[in-house]
PDB file of C-alpha atoms in Angstrom:
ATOM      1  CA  UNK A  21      -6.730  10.160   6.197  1.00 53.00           C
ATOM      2  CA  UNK A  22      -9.042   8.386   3.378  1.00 58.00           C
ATOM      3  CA  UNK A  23     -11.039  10.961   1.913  1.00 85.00           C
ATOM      4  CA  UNK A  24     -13.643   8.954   0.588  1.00 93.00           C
ATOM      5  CA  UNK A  25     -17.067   7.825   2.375  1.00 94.00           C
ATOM      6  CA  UNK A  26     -18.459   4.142   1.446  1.00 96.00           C
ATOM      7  CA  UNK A  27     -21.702   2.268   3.385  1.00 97.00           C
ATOM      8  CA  UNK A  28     -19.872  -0.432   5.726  1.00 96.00           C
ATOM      9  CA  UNK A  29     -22.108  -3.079   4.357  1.00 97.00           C
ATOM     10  CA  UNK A  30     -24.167  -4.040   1.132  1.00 98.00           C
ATOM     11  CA  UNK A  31     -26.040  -7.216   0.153  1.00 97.00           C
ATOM     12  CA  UNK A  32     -26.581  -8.408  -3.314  1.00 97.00           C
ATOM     13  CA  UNK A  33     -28.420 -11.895  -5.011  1.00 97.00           C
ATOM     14  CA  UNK A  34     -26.606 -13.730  -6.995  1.00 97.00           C
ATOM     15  CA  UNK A  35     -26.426 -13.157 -10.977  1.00 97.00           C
ATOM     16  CA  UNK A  36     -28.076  -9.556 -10.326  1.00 97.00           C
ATOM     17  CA  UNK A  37     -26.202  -6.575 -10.405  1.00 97.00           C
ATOM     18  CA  UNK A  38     -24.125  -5.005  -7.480  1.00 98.00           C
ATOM     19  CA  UNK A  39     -24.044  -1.397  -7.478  1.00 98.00           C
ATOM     20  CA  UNK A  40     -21.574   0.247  -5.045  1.00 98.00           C
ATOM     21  CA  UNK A  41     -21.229   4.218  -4.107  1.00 98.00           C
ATOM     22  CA  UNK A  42     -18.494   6.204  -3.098  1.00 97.00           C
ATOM     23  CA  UNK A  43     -18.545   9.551  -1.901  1.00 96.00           C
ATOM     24  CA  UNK A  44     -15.301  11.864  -2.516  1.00 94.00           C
ATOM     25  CA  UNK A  45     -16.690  15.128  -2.171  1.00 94.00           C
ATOM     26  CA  UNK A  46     -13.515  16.798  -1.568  1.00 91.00           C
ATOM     27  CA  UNK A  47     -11.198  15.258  -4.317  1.00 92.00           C
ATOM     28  CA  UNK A  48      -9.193  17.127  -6.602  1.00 88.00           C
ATOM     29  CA  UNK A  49      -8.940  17.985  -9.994  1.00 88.00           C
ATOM     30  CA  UNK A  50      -5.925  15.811 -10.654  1.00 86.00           C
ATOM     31  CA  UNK A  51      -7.011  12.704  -8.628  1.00 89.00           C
ATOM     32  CA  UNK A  52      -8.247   9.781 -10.129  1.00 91.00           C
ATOM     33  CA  UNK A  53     -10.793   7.416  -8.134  1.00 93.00           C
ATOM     34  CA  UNK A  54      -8.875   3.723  -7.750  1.00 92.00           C
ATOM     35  CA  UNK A  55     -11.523   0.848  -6.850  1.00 95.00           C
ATOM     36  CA  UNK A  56      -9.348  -2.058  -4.752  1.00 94.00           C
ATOM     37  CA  UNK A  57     -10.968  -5.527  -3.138  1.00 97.00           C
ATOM     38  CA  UNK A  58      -9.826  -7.950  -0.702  1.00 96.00           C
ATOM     39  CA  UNK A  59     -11.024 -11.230  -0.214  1.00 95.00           C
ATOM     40  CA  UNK A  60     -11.082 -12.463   2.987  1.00 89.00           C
ATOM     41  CA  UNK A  61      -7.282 -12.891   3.677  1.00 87.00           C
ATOM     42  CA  UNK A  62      -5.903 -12.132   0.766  1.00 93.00           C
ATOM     43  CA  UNK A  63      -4.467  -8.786  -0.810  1.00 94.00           C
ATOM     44  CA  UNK A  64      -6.100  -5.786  -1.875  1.00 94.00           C
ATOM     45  CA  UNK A  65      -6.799  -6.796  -5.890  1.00 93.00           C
ATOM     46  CA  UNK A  66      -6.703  -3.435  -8.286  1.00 91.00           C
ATOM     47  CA  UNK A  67     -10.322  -3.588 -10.267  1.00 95.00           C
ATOM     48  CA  UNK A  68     -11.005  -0.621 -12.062  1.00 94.00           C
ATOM     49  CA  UNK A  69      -9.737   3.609 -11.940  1.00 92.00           C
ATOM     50  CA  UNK A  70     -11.165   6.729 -13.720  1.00 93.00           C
ATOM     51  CA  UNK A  71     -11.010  10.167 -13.298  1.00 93.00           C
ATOM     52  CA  UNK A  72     -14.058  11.832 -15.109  1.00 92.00           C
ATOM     53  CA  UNK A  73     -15.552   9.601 -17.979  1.00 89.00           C
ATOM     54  CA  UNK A  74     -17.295   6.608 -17.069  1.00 95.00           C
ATOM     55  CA  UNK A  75     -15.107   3.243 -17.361  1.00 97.00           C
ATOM     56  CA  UNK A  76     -15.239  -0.500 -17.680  1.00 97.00           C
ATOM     57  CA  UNK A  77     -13.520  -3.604 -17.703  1.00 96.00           C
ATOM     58  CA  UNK A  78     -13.673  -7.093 -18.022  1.00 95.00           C
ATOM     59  CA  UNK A  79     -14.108  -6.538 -14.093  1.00 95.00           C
ATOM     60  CA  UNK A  80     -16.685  -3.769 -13.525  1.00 97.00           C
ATOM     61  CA  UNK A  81     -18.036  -0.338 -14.736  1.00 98.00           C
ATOM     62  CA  UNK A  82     -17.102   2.597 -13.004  1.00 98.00           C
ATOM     63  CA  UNK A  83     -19.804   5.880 -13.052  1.00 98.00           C
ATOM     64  CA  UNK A  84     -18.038   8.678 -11.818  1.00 97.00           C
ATOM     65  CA  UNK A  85     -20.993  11.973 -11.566  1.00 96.00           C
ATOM     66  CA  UNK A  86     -20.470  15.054 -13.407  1.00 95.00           C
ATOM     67  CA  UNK A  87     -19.302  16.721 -10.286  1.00 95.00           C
ATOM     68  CA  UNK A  88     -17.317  14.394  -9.277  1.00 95.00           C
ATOM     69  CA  UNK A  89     -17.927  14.131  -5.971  1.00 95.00           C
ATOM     70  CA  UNK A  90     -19.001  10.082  -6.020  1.00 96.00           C
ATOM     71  CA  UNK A  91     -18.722   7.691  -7.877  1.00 97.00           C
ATOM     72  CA  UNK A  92     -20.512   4.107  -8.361  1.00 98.00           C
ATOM     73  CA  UNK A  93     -18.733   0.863  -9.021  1.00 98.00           C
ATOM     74  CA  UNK A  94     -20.937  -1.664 -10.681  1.00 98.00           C
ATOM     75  CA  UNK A  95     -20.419  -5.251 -10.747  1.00 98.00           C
ATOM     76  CA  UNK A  96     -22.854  -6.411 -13.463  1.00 97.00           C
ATOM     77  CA  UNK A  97     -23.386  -9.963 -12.816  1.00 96.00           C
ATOM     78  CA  UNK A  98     -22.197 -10.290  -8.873  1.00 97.00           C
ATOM     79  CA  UNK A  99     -21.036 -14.061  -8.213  1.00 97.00           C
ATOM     80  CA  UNK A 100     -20.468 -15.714  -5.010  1.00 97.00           C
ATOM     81  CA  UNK A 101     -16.658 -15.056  -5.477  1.00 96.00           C
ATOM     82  CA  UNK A 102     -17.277 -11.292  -6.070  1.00 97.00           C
ATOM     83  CA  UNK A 103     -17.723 -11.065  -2.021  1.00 97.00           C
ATOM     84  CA  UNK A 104     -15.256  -9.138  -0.467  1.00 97.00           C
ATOM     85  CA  UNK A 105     -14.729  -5.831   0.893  1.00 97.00           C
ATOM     86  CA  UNK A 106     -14.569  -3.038  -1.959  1.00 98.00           C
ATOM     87  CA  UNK A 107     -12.555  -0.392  -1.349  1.00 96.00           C
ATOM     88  CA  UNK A 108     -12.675   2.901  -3.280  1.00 96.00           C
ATOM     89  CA  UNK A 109      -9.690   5.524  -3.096  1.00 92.00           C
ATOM     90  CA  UNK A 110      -8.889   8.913  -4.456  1.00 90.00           C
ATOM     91  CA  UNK A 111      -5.036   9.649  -5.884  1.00 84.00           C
ATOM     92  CA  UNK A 112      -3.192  11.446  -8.097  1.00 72.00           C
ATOM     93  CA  UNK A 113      -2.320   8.653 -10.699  1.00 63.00           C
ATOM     94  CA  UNK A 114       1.439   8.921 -10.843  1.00 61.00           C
ATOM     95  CA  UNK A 115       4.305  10.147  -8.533  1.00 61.00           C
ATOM     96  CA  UNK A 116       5.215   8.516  -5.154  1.00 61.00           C
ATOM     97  CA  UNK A 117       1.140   9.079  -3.803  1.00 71.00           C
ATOM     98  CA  UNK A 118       0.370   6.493  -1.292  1.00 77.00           C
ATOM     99  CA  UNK A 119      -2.987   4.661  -1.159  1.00 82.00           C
ATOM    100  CA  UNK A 120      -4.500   5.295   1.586  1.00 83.00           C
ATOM    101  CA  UNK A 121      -7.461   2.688   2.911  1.00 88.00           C
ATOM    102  CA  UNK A 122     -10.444   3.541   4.069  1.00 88.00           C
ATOM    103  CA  UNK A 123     -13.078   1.381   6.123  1.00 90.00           C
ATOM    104  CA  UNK A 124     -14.618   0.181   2.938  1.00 95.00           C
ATOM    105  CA  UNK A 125     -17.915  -1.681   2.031  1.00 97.00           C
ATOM    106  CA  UNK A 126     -18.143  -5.039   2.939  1.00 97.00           C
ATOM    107  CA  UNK A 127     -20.413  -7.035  -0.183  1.00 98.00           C
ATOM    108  CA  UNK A 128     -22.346  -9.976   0.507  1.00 98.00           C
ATOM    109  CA  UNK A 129     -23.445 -12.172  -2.588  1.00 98.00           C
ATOM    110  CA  UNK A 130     -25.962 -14.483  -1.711  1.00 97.00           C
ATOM    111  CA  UNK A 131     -27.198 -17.512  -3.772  1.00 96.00           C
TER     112      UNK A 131
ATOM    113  CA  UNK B  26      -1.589  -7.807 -14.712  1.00 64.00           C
ATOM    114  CA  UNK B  27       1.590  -7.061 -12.821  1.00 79.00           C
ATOM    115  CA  UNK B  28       2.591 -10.153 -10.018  1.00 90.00           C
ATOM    116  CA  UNK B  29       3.771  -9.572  -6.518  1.00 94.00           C
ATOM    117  CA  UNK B  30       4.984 -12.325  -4.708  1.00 95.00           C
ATOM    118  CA  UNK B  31       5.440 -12.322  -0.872  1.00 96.00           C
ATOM    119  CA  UNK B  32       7.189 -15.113   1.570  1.00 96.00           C
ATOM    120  CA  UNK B  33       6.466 -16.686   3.640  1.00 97.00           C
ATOM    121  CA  UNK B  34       2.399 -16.481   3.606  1.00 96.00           C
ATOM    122  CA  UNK B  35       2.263 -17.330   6.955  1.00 97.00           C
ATOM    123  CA  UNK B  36       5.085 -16.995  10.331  1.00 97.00           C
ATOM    124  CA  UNK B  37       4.865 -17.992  13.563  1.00 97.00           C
ATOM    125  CA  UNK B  38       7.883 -16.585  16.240  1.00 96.00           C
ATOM    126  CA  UNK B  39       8.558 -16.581  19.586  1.00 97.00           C
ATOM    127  CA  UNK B  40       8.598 -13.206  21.300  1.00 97.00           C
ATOM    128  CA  UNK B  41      11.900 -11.563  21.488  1.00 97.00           C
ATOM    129  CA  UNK B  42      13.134 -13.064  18.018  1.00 97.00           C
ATOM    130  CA  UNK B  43      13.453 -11.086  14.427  1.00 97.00           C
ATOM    131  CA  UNK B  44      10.999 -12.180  11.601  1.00 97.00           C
ATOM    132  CA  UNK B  45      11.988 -10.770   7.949  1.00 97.00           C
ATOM    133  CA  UNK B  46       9.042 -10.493   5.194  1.00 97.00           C
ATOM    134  CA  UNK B  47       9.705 -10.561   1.272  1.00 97.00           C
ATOM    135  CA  UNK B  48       8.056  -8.574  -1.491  1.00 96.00           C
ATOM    136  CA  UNK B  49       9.194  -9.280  -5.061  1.00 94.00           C
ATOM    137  CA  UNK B  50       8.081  -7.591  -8.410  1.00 92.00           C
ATOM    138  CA  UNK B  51       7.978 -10.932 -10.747  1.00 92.00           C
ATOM    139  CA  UNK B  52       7.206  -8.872 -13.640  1.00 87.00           C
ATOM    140  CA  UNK B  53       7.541  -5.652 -13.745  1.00 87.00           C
ATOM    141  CA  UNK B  54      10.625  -3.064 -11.971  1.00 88.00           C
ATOM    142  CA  UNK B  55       9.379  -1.686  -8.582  1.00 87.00           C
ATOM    143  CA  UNK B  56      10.380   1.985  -7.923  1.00 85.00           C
ATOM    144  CA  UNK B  57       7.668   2.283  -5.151  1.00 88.00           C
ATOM    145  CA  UNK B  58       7.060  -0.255  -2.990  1.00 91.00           C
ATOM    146  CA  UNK B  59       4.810  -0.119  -0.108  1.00 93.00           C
ATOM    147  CA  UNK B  60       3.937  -1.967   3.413  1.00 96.00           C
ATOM    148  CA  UNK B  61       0.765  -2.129   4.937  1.00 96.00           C
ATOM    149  CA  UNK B  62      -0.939  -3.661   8.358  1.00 97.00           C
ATOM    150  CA  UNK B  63      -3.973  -4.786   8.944  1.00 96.00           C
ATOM    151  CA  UNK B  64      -5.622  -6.142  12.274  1.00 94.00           C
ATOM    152  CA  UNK B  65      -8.744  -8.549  12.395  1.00 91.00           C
ATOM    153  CA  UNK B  66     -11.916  -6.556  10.554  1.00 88.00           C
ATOM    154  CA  UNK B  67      -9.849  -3.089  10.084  1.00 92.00           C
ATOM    155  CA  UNK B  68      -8.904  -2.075   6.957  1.00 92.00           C
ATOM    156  CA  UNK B  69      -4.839  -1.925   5.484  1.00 94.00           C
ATOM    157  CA  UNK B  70      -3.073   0.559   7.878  1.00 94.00           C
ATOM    158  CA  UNK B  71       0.068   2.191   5.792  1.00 93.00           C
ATOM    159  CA  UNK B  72       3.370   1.470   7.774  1.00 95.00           C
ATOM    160  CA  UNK B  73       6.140   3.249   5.244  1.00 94.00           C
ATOM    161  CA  UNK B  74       6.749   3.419   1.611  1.00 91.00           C
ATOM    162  CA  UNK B  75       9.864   3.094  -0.039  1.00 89.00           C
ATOM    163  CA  UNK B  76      11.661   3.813  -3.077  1.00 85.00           C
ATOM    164  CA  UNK B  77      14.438   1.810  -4.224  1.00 82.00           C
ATOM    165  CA  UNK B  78      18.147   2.899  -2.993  1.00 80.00           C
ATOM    166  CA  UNK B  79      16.497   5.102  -0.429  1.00 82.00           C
ATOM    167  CA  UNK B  80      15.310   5.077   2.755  1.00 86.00           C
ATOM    168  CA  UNK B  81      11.828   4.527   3.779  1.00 91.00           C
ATOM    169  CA  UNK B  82       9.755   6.746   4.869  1.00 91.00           C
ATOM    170  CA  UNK B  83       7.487   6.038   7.714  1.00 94.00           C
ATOM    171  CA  UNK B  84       3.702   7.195   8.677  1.00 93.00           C
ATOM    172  CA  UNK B  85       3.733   8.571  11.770  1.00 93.00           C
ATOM    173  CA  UNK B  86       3.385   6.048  15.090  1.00 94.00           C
ATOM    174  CA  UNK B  87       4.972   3.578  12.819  1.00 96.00           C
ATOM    175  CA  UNK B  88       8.786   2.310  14.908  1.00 95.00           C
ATOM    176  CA  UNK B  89      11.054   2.843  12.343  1.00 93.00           C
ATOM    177  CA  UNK B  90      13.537   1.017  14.397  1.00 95.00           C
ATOM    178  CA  UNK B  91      11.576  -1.819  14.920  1.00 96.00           C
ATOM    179  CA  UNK B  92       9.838  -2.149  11.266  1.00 97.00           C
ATOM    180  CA  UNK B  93      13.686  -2.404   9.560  1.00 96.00           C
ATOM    181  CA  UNK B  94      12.344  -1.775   5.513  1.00 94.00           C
ATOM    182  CA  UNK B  95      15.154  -2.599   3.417  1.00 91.00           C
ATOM    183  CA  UNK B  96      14.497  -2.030  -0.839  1.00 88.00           C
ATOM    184  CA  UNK B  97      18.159  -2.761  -2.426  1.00 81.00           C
ATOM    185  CA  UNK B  98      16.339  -3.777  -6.030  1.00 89.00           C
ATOM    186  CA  UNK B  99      14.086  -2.824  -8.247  1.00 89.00           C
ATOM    187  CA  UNK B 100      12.378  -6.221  -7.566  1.00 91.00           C
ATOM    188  CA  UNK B 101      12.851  -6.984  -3.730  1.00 93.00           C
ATOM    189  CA  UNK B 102      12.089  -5.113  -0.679  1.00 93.00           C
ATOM    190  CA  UNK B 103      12.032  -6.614   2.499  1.00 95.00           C
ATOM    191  CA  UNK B 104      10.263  -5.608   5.952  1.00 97.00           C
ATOM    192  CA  UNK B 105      11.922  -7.154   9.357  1.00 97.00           C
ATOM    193  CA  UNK B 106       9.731  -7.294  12.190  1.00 97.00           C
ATOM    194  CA  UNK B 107      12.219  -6.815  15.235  1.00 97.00           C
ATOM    195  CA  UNK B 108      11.837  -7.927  18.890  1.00 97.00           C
ATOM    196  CA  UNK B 109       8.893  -9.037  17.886  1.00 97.00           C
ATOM    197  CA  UNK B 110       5.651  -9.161  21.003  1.00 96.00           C
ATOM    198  CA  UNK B 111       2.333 -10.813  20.533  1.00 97.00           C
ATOM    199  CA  UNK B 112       0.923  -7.186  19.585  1.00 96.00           C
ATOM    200  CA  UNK B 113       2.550  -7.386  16.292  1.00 97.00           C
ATOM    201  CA  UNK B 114       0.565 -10.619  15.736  1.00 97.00           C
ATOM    202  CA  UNK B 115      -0.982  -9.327  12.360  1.00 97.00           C
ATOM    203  CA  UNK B 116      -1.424  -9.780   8.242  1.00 97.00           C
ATOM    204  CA  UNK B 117       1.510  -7.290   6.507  1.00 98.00           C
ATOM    205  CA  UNK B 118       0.791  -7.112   3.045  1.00 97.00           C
ATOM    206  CA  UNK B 119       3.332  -5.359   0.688  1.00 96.00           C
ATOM    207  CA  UNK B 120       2.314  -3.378  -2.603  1.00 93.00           C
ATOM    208  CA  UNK B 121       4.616  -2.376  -5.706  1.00 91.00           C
ATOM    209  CA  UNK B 122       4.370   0.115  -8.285  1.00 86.00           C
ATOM    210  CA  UNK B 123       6.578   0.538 -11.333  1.00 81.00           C
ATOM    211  CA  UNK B 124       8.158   3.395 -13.208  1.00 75.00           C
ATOM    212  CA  UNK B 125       5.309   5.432 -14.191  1.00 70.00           C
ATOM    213  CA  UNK B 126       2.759   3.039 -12.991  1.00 69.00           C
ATOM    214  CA  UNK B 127      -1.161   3.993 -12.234  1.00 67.00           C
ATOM    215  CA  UNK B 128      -1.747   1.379  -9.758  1.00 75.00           C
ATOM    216  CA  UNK B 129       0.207  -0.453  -7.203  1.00 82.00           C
ATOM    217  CA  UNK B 130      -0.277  -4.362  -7.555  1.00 89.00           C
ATOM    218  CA  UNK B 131      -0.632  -5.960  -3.947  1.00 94.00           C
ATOM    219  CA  UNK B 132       1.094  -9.235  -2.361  1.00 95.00           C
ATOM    220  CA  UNK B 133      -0.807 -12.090  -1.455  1.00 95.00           C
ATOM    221  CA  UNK B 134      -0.312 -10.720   2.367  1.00 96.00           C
ATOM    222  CA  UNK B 135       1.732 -12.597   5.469  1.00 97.00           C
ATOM    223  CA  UNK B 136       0.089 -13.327   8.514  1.00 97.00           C
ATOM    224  CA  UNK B 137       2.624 -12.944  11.745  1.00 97.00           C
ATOM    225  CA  UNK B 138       1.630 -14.326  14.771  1.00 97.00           C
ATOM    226  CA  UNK B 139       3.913 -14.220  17.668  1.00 97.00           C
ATOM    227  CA  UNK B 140       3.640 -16.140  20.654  1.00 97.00           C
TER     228      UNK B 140
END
């Protein structure tokens, strides 16, 4: 079962900044939060992981709390391609771990 | 990043026949591979995962018998859809991870339809 809780569906405007939350409130100490997306009918595409300091990419930021019980995945500039369902996971980072899906948050861009 | 390649991208069958889907590292060596399902507005449903020279191992409600995974290389791992019925009408979307990899790289996806 996905152990992570994410609103089914966010809007954003174009060009302003898309902030999406994750709740994980019972992950462990050696699990890392993974951030996937899928575009409509394509596969999942990896964006960003972390498991307690704040990361970013060329992608997206990822603000993990000091508790780590959720997380936020900011995409600072959202374009239209950016929309997509945005998945975020919990895992320990190596070993034979599956990722395991949950219902994700659907993001809208808008013009 | 890491490339995954899957073939075909899209199958159509006739019920009753045997459909076989390919995953292949391009890139990288592919200890873990996994296989996923996923119906109109759900999310990716885990069918097995498999490591290479082994046998996979199956999530529970998943046929083994009728999902045949086959991983003989470090680069290619296959999923046959057997006696396939309109119910298995669906996108299957593979994922790889290498040796000590920290994320699995995902295939474009195939989409089945049987009729």
């Amino acid at each position: 079962d996905a152990k992570t809780t994410q609103p089914p569906s966010m809007d954003c405007a174009e060009g302003r900044a898309a902030n999406l939350p994750c709740n994980h409130s019972t992950i462990s100490g050696n699990e890392y939060v993974y951030w996937y997306r899928q575009i409509h009918s394509q596969g999942p595409q990896y964006i960003i992981h972390g498991l307690k300091n704040n990361e970013t990419n060329e992608m997206a930021s990822l603000i993990i709390t000091e508790d780590r019980k959720s997380s936020t995945l900011i995409l600072p500039h959202a374009t239209l391609r950016d929309t997509a369902v945005y998945y975020c996971i919990v895992r320990v980072s190596t070993g034979f771990q599956k990722l395991v899906f949950g219902t994700g948050t659907r993001l809208l861009v808008s013009p | 990043g890491a490339v995954v390649s899957q073939h075909p991208s899209r199958v159509i069958c006739k019920s009753g026949t045997s459909v076989k889907i390919e995953c292949r590292s391009l890139d990288f060596q592919a200890t873990t591979m996994f296989w996923y399902r996923q119906f109109p507005k759900q999310s990716l449903m885990l069918m097995a995962t498999s490591n290479e020279g082994s046998k996979a191992t199956y999530e529970q409600g998943v046929e083994k018998d009728k999902f045949l995974i086959n991983h003989a290389s470090l680069t290619l791992s296959t999923l046959t859809v057997t006696s396939a019925h309109p119910e298995d009408s669906s996108f299957y979307i593979c994922s790889a991870r290498g040796v000590g990899g920290t994320e699995a790289f995902f295939g474009q996806g195939t989409r089945l339809t049987v009729v």
